PDB file of C-alpha atoms in Angstrom:
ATOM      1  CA  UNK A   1     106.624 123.032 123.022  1.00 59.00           C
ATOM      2  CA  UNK A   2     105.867 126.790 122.852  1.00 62.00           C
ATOM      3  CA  UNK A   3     108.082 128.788 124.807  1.00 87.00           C
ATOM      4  CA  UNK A   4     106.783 132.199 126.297  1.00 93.00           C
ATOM      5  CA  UNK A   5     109.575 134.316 127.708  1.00 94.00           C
ATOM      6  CA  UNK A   6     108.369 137.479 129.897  1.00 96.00           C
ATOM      7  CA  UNK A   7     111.434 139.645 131.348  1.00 95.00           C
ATOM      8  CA  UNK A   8     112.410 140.904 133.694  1.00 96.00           C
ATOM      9  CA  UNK A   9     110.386 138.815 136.517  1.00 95.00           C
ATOM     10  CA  UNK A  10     110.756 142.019 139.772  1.00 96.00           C
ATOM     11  CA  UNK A  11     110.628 145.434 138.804  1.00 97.00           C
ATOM     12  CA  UNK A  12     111.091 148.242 141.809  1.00 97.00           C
ATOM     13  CA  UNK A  13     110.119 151.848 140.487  1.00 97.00           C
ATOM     14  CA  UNK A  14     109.491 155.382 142.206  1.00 97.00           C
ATOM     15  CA  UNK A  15     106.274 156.555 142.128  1.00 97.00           C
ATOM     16  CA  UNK A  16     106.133 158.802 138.644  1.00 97.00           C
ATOM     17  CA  UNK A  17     108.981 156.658 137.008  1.00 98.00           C
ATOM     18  CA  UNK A  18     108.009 154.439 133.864  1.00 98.00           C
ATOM     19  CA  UNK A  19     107.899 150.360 133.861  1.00 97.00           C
ATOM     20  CA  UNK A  20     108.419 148.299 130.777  1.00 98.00           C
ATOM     21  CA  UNK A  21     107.925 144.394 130.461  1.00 98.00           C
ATOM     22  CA  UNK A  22     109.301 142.459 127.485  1.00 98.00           C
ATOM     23  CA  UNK A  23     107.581 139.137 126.281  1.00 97.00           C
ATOM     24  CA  UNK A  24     108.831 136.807 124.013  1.00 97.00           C
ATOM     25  CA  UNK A  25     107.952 133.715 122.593  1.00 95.00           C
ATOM     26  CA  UNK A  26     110.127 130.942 120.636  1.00 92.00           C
ATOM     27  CA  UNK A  27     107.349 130.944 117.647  1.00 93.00           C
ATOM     28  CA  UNK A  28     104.784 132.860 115.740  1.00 95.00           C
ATOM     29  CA  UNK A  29     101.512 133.810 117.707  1.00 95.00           C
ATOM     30  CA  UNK A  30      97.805 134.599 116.517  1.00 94.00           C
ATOM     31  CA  UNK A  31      97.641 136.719 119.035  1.00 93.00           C
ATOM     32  CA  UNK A  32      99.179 138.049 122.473  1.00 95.00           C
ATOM     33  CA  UNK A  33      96.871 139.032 125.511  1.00 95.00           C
ATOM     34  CA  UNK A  34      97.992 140.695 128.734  1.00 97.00           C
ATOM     35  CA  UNK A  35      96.532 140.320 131.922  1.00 97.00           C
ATOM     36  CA  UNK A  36      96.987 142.220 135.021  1.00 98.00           C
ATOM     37  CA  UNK A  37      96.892 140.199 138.814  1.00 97.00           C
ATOM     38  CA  UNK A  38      96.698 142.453 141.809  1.00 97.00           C
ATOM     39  CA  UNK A  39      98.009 141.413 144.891  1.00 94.00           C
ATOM     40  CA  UNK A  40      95.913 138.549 146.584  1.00 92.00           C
ATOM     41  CA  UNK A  41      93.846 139.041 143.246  1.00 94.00           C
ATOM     42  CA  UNK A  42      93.216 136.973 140.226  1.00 95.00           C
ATOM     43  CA  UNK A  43      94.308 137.669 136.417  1.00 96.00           C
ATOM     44  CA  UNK A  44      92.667 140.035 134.826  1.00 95.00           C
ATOM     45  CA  UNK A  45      91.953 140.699 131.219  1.00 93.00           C
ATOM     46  CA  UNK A  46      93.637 144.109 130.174  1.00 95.00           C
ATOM     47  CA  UNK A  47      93.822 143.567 126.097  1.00 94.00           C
ATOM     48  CA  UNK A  48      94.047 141.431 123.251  1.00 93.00           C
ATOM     49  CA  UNK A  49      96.987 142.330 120.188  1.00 95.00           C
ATOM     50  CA  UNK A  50      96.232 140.354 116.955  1.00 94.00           C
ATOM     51  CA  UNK A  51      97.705 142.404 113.771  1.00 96.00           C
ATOM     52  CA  UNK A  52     101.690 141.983 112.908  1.00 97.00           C
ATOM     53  CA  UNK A  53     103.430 145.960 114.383  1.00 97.00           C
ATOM     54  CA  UNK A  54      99.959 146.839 116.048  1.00 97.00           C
ATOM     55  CA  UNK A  55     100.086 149.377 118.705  1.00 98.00           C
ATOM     56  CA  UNK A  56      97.491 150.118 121.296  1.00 97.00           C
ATOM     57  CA  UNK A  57      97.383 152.202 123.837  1.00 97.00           C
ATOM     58  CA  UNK A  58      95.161 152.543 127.401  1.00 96.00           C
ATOM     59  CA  UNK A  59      95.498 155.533 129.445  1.00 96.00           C
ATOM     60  CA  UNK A  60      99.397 155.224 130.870  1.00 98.00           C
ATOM     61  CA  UNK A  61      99.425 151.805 129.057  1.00 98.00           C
ATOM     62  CA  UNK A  62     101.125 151.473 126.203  1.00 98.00           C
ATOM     63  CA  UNK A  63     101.164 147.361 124.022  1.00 98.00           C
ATOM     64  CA  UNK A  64     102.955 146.847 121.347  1.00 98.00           C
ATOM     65  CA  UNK A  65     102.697 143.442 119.177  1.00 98.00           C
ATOM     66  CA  UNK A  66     106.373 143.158 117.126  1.00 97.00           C
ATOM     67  CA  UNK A  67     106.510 142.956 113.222  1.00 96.00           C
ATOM     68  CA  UNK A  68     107.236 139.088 113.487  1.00 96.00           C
ATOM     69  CA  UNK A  69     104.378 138.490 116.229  1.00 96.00           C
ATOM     70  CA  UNK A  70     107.124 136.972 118.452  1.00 96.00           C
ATOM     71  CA  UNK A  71     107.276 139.344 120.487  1.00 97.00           C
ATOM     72  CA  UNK A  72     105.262 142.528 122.642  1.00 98.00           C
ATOM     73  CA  UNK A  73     105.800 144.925 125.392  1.00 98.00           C
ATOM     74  CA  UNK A  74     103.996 146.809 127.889  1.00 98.00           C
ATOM     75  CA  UNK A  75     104.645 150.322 128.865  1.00 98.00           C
ATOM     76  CA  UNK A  76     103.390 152.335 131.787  1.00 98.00           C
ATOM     77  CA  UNK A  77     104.109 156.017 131.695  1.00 98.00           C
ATOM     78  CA  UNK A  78     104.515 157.654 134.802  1.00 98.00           C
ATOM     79  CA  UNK A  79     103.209 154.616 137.222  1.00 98.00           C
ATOM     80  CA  UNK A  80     101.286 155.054 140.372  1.00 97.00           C
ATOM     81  CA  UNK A  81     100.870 153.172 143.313  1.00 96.00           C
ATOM     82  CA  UNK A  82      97.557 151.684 141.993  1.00 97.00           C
ATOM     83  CA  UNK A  83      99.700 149.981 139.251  1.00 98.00           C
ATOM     84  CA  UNK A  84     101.319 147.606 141.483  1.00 98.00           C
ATOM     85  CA  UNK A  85     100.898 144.008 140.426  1.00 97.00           C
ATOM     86  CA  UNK A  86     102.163 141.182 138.559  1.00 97.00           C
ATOM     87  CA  UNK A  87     101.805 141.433 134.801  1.00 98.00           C
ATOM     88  CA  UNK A  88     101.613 138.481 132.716  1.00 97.00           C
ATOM     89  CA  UNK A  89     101.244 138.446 128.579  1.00 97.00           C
ATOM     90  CA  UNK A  90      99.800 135.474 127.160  1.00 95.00           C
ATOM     91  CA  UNK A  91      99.755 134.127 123.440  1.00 93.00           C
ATOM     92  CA  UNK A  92      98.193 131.137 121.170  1.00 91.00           C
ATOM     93  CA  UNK A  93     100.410 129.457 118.617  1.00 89.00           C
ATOM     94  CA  UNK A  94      98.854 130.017 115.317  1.00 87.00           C
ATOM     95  CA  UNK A  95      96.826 126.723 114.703  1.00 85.00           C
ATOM     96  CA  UNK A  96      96.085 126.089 117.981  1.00 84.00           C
ATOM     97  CA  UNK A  97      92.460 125.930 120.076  1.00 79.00           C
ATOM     98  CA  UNK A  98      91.140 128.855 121.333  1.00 78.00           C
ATOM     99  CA  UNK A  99      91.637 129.921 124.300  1.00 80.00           C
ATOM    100  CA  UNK A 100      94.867 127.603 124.813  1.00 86.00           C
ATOM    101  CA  UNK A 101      97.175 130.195 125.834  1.00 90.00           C
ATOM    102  CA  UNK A 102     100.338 129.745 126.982  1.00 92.00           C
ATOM    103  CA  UNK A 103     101.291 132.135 130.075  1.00 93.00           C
ATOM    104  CA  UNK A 104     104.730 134.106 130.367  1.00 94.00           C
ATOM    105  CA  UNK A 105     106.438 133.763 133.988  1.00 94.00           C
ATOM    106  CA  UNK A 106     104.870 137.419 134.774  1.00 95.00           C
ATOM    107  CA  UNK A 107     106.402 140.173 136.122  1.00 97.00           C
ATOM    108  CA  UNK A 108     106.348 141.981 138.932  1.00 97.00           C
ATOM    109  CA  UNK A 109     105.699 145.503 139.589  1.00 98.00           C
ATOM    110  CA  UNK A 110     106.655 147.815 142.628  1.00 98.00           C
ATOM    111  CA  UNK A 111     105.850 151.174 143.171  1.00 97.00           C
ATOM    112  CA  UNK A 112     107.311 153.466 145.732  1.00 95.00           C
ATOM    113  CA  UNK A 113     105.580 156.438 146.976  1.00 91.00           C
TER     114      UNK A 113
ATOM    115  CA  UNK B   1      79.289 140.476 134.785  1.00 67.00           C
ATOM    116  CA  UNK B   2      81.006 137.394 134.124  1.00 67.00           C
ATOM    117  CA  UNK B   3      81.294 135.059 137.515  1.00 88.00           C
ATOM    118  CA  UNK B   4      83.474 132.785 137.751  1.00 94.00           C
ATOM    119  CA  UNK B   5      83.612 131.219 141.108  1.00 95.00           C
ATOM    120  CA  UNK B   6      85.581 128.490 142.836  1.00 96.00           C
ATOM    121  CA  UNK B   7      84.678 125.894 145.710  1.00 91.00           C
ATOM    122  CA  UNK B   8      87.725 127.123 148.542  1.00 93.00           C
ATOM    123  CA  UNK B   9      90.000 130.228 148.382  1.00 94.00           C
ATOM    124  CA  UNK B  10      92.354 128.027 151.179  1.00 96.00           C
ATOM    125  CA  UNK B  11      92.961 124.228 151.834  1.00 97.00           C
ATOM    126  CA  UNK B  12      94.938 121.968 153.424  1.00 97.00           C
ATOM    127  CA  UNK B  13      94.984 118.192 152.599  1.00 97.00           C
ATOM    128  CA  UNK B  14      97.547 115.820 154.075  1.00 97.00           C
ATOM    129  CA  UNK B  15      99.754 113.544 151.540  1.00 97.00           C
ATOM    130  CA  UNK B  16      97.446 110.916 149.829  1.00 97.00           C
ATOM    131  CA  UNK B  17      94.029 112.510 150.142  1.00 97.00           C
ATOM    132  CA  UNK B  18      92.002 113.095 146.994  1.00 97.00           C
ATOM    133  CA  UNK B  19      91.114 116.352 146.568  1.00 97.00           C
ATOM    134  CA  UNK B  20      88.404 118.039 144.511  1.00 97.00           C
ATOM    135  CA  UNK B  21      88.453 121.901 143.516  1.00 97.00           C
ATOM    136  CA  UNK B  22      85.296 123.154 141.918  1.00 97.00           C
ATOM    137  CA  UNK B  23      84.821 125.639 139.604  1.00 97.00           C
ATOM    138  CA  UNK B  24      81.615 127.058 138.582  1.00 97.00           C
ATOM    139  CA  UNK B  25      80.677 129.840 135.565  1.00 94.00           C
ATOM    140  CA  UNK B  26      77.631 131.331 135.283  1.00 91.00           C
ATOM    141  CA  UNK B  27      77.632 132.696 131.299  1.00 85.00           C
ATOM    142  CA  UNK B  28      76.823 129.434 129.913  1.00 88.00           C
ATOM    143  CA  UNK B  29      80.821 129.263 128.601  1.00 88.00           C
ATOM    144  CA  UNK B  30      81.832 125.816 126.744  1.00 88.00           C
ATOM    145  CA  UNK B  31      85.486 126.513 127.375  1.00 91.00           C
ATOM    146  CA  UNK B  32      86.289 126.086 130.741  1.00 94.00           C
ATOM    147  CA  UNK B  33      90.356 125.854 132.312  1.00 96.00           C
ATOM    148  CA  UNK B  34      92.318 124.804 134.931  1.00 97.00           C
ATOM    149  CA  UNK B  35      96.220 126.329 135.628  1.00 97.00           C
ATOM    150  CA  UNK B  36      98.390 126.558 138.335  1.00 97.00           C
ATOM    151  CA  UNK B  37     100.446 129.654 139.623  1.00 96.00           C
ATOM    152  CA  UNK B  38     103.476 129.076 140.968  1.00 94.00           C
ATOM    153  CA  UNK B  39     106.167 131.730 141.637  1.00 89.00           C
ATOM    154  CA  UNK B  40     108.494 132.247 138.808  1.00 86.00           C
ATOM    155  CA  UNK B  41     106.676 129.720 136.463  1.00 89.00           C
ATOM    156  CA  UNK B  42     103.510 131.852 135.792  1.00 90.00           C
ATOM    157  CA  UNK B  43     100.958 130.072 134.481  1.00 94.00           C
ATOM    158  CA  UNK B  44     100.722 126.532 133.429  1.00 94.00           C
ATOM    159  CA  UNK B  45      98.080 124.633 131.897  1.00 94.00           C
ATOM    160  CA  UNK B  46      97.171 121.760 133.489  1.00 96.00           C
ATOM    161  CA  UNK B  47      93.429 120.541 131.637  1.00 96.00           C
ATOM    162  CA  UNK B  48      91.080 122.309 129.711  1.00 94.00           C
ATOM    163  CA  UNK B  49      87.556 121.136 128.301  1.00 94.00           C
ATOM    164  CA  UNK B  50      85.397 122.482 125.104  1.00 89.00           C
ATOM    165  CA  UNK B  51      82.293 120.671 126.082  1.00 88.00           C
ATOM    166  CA  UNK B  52      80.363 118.495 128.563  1.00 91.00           C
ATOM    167  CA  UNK B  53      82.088 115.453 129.164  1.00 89.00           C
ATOM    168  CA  UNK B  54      85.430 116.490 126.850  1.00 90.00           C
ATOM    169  CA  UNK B  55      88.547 117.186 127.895  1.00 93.00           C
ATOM    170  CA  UNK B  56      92.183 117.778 127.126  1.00 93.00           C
ATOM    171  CA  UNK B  57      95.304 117.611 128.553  1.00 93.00           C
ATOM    172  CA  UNK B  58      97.632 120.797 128.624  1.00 92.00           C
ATOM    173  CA  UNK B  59     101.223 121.443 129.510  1.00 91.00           C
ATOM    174  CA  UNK B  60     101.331 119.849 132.932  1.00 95.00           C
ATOM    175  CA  UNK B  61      98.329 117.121 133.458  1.00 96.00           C
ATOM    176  CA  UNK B  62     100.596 114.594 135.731  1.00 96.00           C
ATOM    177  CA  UNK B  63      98.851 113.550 138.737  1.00 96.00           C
ATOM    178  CA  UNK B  64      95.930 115.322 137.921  1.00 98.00           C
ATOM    179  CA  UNK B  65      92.327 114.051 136.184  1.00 97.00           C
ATOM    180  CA  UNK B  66      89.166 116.567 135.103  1.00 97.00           C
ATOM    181  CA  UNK B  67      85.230 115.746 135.105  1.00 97.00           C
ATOM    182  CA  UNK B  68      83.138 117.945 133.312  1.00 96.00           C
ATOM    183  CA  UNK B  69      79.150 116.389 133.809  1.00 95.00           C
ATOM    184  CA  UNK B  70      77.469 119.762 133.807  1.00 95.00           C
ATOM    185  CA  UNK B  71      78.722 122.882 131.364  1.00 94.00           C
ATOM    186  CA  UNK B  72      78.903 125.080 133.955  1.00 95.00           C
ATOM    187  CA  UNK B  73      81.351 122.900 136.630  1.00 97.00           C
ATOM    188  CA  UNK B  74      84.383 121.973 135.635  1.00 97.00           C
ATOM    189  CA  UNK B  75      86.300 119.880 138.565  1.00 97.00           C
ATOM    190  CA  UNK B  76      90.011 119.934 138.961  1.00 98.00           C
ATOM    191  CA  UNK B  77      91.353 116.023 141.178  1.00 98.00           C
ATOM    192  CA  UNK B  78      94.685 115.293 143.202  1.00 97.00           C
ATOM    193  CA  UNK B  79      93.595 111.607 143.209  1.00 94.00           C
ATOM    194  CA  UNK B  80      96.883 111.636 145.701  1.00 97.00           C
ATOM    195  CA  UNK B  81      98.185 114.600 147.114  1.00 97.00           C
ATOM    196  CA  UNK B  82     101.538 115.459 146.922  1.00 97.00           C
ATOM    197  CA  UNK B  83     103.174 118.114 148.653  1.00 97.00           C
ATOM    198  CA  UNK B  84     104.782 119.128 145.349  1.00 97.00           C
ATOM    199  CA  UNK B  85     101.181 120.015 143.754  1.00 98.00           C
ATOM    200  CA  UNK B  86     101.059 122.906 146.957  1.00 98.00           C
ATOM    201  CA  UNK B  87      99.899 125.801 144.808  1.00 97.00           C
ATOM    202  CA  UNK B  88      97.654 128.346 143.810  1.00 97.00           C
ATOM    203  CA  UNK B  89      95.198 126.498 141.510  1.00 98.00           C
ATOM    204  CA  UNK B  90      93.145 128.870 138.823  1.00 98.00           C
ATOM    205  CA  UNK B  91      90.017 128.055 137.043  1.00 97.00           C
ATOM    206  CA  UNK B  92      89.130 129.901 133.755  1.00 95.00           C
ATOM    207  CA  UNK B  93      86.342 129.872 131.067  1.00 93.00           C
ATOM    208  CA  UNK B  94      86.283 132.028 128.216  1.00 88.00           C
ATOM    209  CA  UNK B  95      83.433 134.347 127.030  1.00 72.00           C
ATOM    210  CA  UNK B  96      82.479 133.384 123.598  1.00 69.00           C
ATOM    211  CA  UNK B  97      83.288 130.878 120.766  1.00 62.00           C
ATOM    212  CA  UNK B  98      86.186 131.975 118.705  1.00 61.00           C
ATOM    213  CA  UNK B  99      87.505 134.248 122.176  1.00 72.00           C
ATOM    214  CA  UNK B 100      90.666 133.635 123.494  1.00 78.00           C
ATOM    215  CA  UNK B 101      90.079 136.540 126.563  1.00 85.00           C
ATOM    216  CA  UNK B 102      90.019 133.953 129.305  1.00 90.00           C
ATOM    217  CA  UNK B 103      87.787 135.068 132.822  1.00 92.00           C
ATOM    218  CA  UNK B 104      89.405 134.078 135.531  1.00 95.00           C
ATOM    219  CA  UNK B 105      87.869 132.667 139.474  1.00 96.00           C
ATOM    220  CA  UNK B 106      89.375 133.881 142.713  1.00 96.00           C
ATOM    221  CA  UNK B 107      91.784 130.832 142.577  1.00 96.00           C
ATOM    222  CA  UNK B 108      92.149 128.305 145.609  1.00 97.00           C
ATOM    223  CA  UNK B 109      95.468 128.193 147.579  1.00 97.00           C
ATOM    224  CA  UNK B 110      96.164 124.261 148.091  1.00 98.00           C
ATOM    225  CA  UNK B 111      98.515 123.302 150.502  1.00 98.00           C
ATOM    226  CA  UNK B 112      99.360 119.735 150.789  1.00 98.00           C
ATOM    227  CA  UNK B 113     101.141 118.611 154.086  1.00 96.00           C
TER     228      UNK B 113
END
Protein backbone atom coordinates (compact mmCIF):
# COMPACT_ATOMS: atom_id res chain seq x y z
CA UNK A 1 0.00 0.00 0.00
CA UNK A 2 1.00 3.71 -0.05
CA UNK A 3 3.77 4.47 2.06
CA UNK A 4 4.05 8.08 3.63
CA UNK A 5 7.41 8.70 5.22
CA UNK A 6 7.63 12.03 7.49
CA UNK A 7 11.26 12.58 9.13
CA UNK A 8 12.58 13.23 11.56
CA UNK A 9 9.70 12.20 14.23
CA UNK A 10 11.29 14.85 17.61
CA UNK A 11 12.74 17.98 16.78
CA UNK A 12 14.25 20.23 19.90
CA UNK A 13 15.05 23.92 18.69
CA UNK A 14 15.97 27.33 20.52
CA UNK A 15 13.61 29.81 20.37
CA UNK A 16 14.66 31.95 16.98
CA UNK A 17 16.33 28.79 15.36
CA UNK A 18 14.64 27.30 12.10
CA UNK A 19 12.73 23.70 11.93
CA UNK A 20 12.43 21.68 8.79
CA UNK A 21 10.27 18.41 8.31
CA UNK A 22 10.79 16.12 5.31
CA UNK A 23 7.84 13.93 3.92
CA UNK A 24 8.04 11.33 1.61
CA UNK A 25 5.95 8.98 0.04
CA UNK A 26 6.76 5.57 -1.95
CA UNK A 27 4.42 6.86 -5.03
CA UNK A 28 3.07 9.76 -6.96
CA UNK A 29 0.47 12.03 -5.07
CA UNK A 30 -2.44 14.40 -6.36
CA UNK A 31 -1.77 16.33 -3.77
CA UNK A 32 0.03 16.77 -0.23
CA UNK A 33 -1.75 18.62 2.76
CA UNK A 34 -0.17 19.55 6.08
CA UNK A 35 -1.80 19.80 9.20
CA UNK A 36 -0.71 21.24 12.38
CA UNK A 37 -1.88 19.40 16.09
CA UNK A 38 -1.20 21.45 19.16
CA UNK A 39 -0.64 19.88 22.25
CA UNK A 40 -3.87 18.21 23.75
CA UNK A 41 -5.33 19.64 20.36
CA UNK A 42 -6.67 18.12 17.24
CA UNK A 43 -5.19 18.33 13.50
CA UNK A 44 -5.53 21.21 11.95
CA UNK A 45 -5.70 22.19 8.35
CA UNK A 46 -2.63 24.51 7.50
CA UNK A 47 -2.50 24.02 3.41
CA UNK A 48 -3.10 22.07 0.49
CA UNK A 49 0.08 21.62 -2.42
CA UNK A 50 -1.31 20.25 -5.76
CA UNK A 51 1.07 21.49 -8.80
CA UNK A 52 4.49 19.36 -9.54
CA UNK A 53 7.74 22.11 -7.85
CA UNK A 54 4.94 24.41 -6.28
CA UNK A 55 6.05 26.58 -3.52
CA UNK A 56 3.93 28.35 -1.00
CA UNK A 57 4.63 30.21 1.62
CA UNK A 58 2.62 31.44 5.11
CA UNK A 59 4.14 33.93 7.28
CA UNK A 60 7.43 31.89 8.83
CA UNK A 61 6.02 28.85 6.89
CA UNK A 62 7.54 27.85 4.09
CA UNK A 63 5.86 24.19 1.75
CA UNK A 64 7.36 22.99 -0.88
CA UNK A 65 5.73 20.09 -3.19
CA UNK A 66 9.00 18.24 -5.11
CA UNK A 67 9.22 18.08 -9.01
CA UNK A 68 8.14 14.28 -8.87
CA UNK A 69 5.18 14.97 -6.26
CA UNK A 70 6.86 12.35 -4.00
CA UNK A 71 7.95 14.36 -1.87
CA UNK A 72 7.45 18.07 0.33
CA UNK A 73 8.86 19.92 3.19
CA UNK A 74 7.96 22.37 5.69
CA UNK A 75 10.05 25.21 6.83
CA UNK A 76 9.67 27.51 9.78
CA UNK A 77 11.95 30.49 9.86
CA UNK A 78 12.89 31.72 13.04
CA UNK A 79 10.25 29.53 15.29
CA UNK A 80 8.57 30.72 18.38
CA UNK A 81 7.22 29.16 21.23
CA UNK A 82 3.66 29.33 19.73
CA UNK A 83 4.96 26.90 17.01
CA UNK A 84 5.24 24.01 19.20
CA UNK A 85 3.32 21.00 17.99
CA UNK A 86 3.29 17.94 16.06
CA UNK A 87 3.27 18.40 12.31
CA UNK A 88 1.89 15.88 10.10
CA UNK A 89 1.75 16.09 5.96
CA UNK A 90 -0.79 14.10 4.37
CA UNK A 91 -1.25 12.98 0.60
CA UNK A 92 -3.86 11.04 -1.84
CA UNK A 93 -2.49 8.60 -4.37
CA UNK A 94 -3.47 9.86 -7.70
CA UNK A 95 -6.72 7.82 -8.52
CA UNK A 96 -7.82 7.52 -5.29
CA UNK A 97 -11.24 8.95 -3.34
CA UNK A 98 -11.19 12.14 -2.02
CA UNK A 99 -10.42 12.81 1.01
CA UNK A 100 -8.58 9.29 1.54
CA UNK A 101 -5.42 10.57 2.75
CA UNK A 102 -2.84 8.73 3.99
CA UNK A 103 -1.08 10.39 7.21
CA UNK A 104 2.85 10.62 7.70
CA UNK A 105 4.05 9.48 11.36
CA UNK A 106 4.23 13.44 12.23
CA UNK A 107 6.76 15.20 13.74
CA UNK A 108 7.37 16.79 16.62
CA UNK A 109 8.32 20.22 17.39
CA UNK A 110 10.05 21.81 20.55
CA UNK A 111 10.79 25.16 21.19
CA UNK A 112 12.99 26.51 23.89
CA UNK A 113 12.70 29.92 25.18
CA UNK B 1 -17.30 27.56 11.44
CA UNK B 2 -17.10 24.05 10.73
CA UNK B 3 -18.05 21.76 14.03
CA UNK B 4 -17.12 18.75 14.26
CA UNK B 5 -17.86 17.23 17.55
CA UNK B 6 -17.39 13.88 19.24
CA UNK B 7 -19.49 11.90 21.98
CA UNK B 8 -16.36 11.59 24.96
CA UNK B 9 -12.94 13.36 25.01
CA UNK B 10 -11.95 10.29 27.80
CA UNK B 11 -13.12 6.61 28.33
CA UNK B 12 -12.43 3.67 29.90
CA UNK B 13 -14.03 0.29 28.93
CA UNK B 14 -12.86 -3.01 30.40
CA UNK B 15 -11.77 -5.98 27.86
CA UNK B 16 -14.92 -7.27 25.97
CA UNK B 17 -17.28 -4.33 26.22
CA UNK B 18 -18.68 -2.84 23.03
CA UNK B 19 -18.01 0.47 22.70
CA UNK B 20 -19.58 3.23 20.61
CA UNK B 21 -17.78 6.69 19.77
CA UNK B 22 -19.97 9.24 18.11
CA UNK B 23 -19.17 11.72 15.88
CA UNK B 24 -21.36 14.44 14.80
CA UNK B 25 -20.82 17.40 11.86
CA UNK B 26 -22.87 20.10 11.53
CA UNK B 27 -22.07 21.40 7.60
CA UNK B 28 -24.17 18.86 6.06
CA UNK B 29 -20.60 16.95 4.89
CA UNK B 30 -21.13 13.45 2.93
CA UNK B 31 -17.59 12.44 3.72
CA UNK B 32 -17.22 11.64 7.10
CA UNK B 33 -13.77 9.59 8.80
CA UNK B 34 -12.60 7.73 11.45
CA UNK B 35 -8.47 7.34 12.34
CA UNK B 36 -6.56 6.53 15.13
CA UNK B 37 -3.41 8.36 16.61
CA UNK B 38 -1.02 6.47 18.04
CA UNK B 39 2.53 7.64 18.91
CA UNK B 40 4.98 7.12 16.19
CA UNK B 41 2.35 5.71 13.68
CA UNK B 42 0.49 9.04 12.98
CA UNK B 43 -2.51 8.61 11.51
CA UNK B 44 -4.24 5.56 10.32
CA UNK B 45 -7.38 5.07 8.62
CA UNK B 46 -9.54 2.87 10.06
CA UNK B 47 -13.34 3.48 8.03
CA UNK B 48 -14.56 6.14 6.09
CA UNK B 49 -18.17 6.69 4.51
CA UNK B 50 -19.34 8.91 1.29
CA UNK B 51 -22.97 8.65 2.09
CA UNK B 52 -25.79 7.52 4.41
CA UNK B 53 -25.62 4.02 4.96
CA UNK B 54 -22.06 3.50 2.81
CA UNK B 55 -19.01 2.72 3.99
CA UNK B 56 -15.46 1.64 3.37
CA UNK B 57 -12.81 0.08 4.91
CA UNK B 58 -9.32 1.89 5.18
CA UNK B 59 -5.86 0.86 6.22
CA UNK B 60 -6.64 -0.68 9.58
CA UNK B 61 -10.56 -1.80 9.89
CA UNK B 62 -9.77 -5.11 12.15
CA UNK B 63 -11.94 -5.33 15.04
CA UNK B 64 -13.73 -2.43 14.19
CA UNK B 65 -17.43 -1.93 12.28
CA UNK B 66 -19.09 1.75 11.19
CA UNK B 67 -22.98 2.77 11.01
CA UNK B 68 -23.78 5.70 9.23
CA UNK B 69 -28.07 6.07 9.53
CA UNK B 70 -28.07 9.84 9.60
CA UNK B 71 -25.45 12.12 7.32
CA UNK B 72 -24.44 13.96 10.00
CA UNK B 73 -23.35 10.87 12.68
CA UNK B 74 -21.00 8.71 11.76
CA UNK B 75 -20.35 5.93 14.67
CA UNK B 76 -17.03 4.32 15.20
CA UNK B 77 -17.67 0.18 17.31
CA UNK B 78 -15.12 -2.00 19.42
CA UNK B 79 -17.73 -4.81 19.25
CA UNK B 80 -14.90 -6.30 21.85
CA UNK B 81 -12.48 -4.25 23.43
CA UNK B 82 -9.09 -4.97 23.39
CA UNK B 83 -6.54 -3.35 25.28
CA UNK B 84 -4.49 -3.10 22.08
CA UNK B 85 -7.24 -0.67 20.39
CA UNK B 86 -6.22 1.91 23.70
CA UNK B 87 -5.87 5.06 21.62
CA UNK B 88 -6.70 8.36 20.64
CA UNK B 89 -9.60 7.84 18.19
CA UNK B 90 -10.25 10.93 15.52
CA UNK B 91 -13.33 11.62 13.60
CA UNK B 92 -13.14 13.73 10.36
CA UNK B 93 -15.51 15.00 7.57
CA UNK B 94 -14.47 17.01 4.81
CA UNK B 95 -15.93 20.37 3.61
CA UNK B 96 -17.04 20.00 0.11
CA UNK B 97 -17.29 17.45 -2.79
CA UNK B 98 -14.11 17.18 -4.70
CA UNK B 99 -12.09 18.57 -1.09
CA UNK B 100 -9.60 16.59 0.31
CA UNK B 101 -8.99 19.39 3.47
CA UNK B 102 -10.33 17.05 6.10
CA UNK B 103 -12.00 18.97 9.58
CA UNK B 104 -11.13 17.32 12.30
CA UNK B 105 -13.32 16.66 16.13
CA UNK B 106 -11.60 17.02 19.47
CA UNK B 107 -10.79 13.22 19.30
CA UNK B 108 -11.73 10.73 22.24
CA UNK B 109 -8.91 9.12 24.32
CA UNK B 110 -10.06 5.28 24.71
CA UNK B 111 -8.50 3.33 27.16
CA UNK B 112 -9.34 -0.24 27.34
CA UNK B 113 -8.41 -2.11 30.65
Amino acid sequence: GQQVMQIPQYQHVQEGEDFTTYCNSSTTLSNIQWYKQRPGGHPVFLIQLVKSGEVKKQKRLTFQFGEAKKNSSLHITATQTTDVGTYFCAGRKIGTSYGKLTFGQGTILTVHP
Amino acid sequence: DVKVTQSSRYLVKRTGEKVFLECVQDMDHENMFWYRQDPGLGLRLIYFSYDVKMKEKGDIPEGYSVSREKKERFSLILESASTNQTSMYLCASIGRQGADTQYFGPGTRLTVL
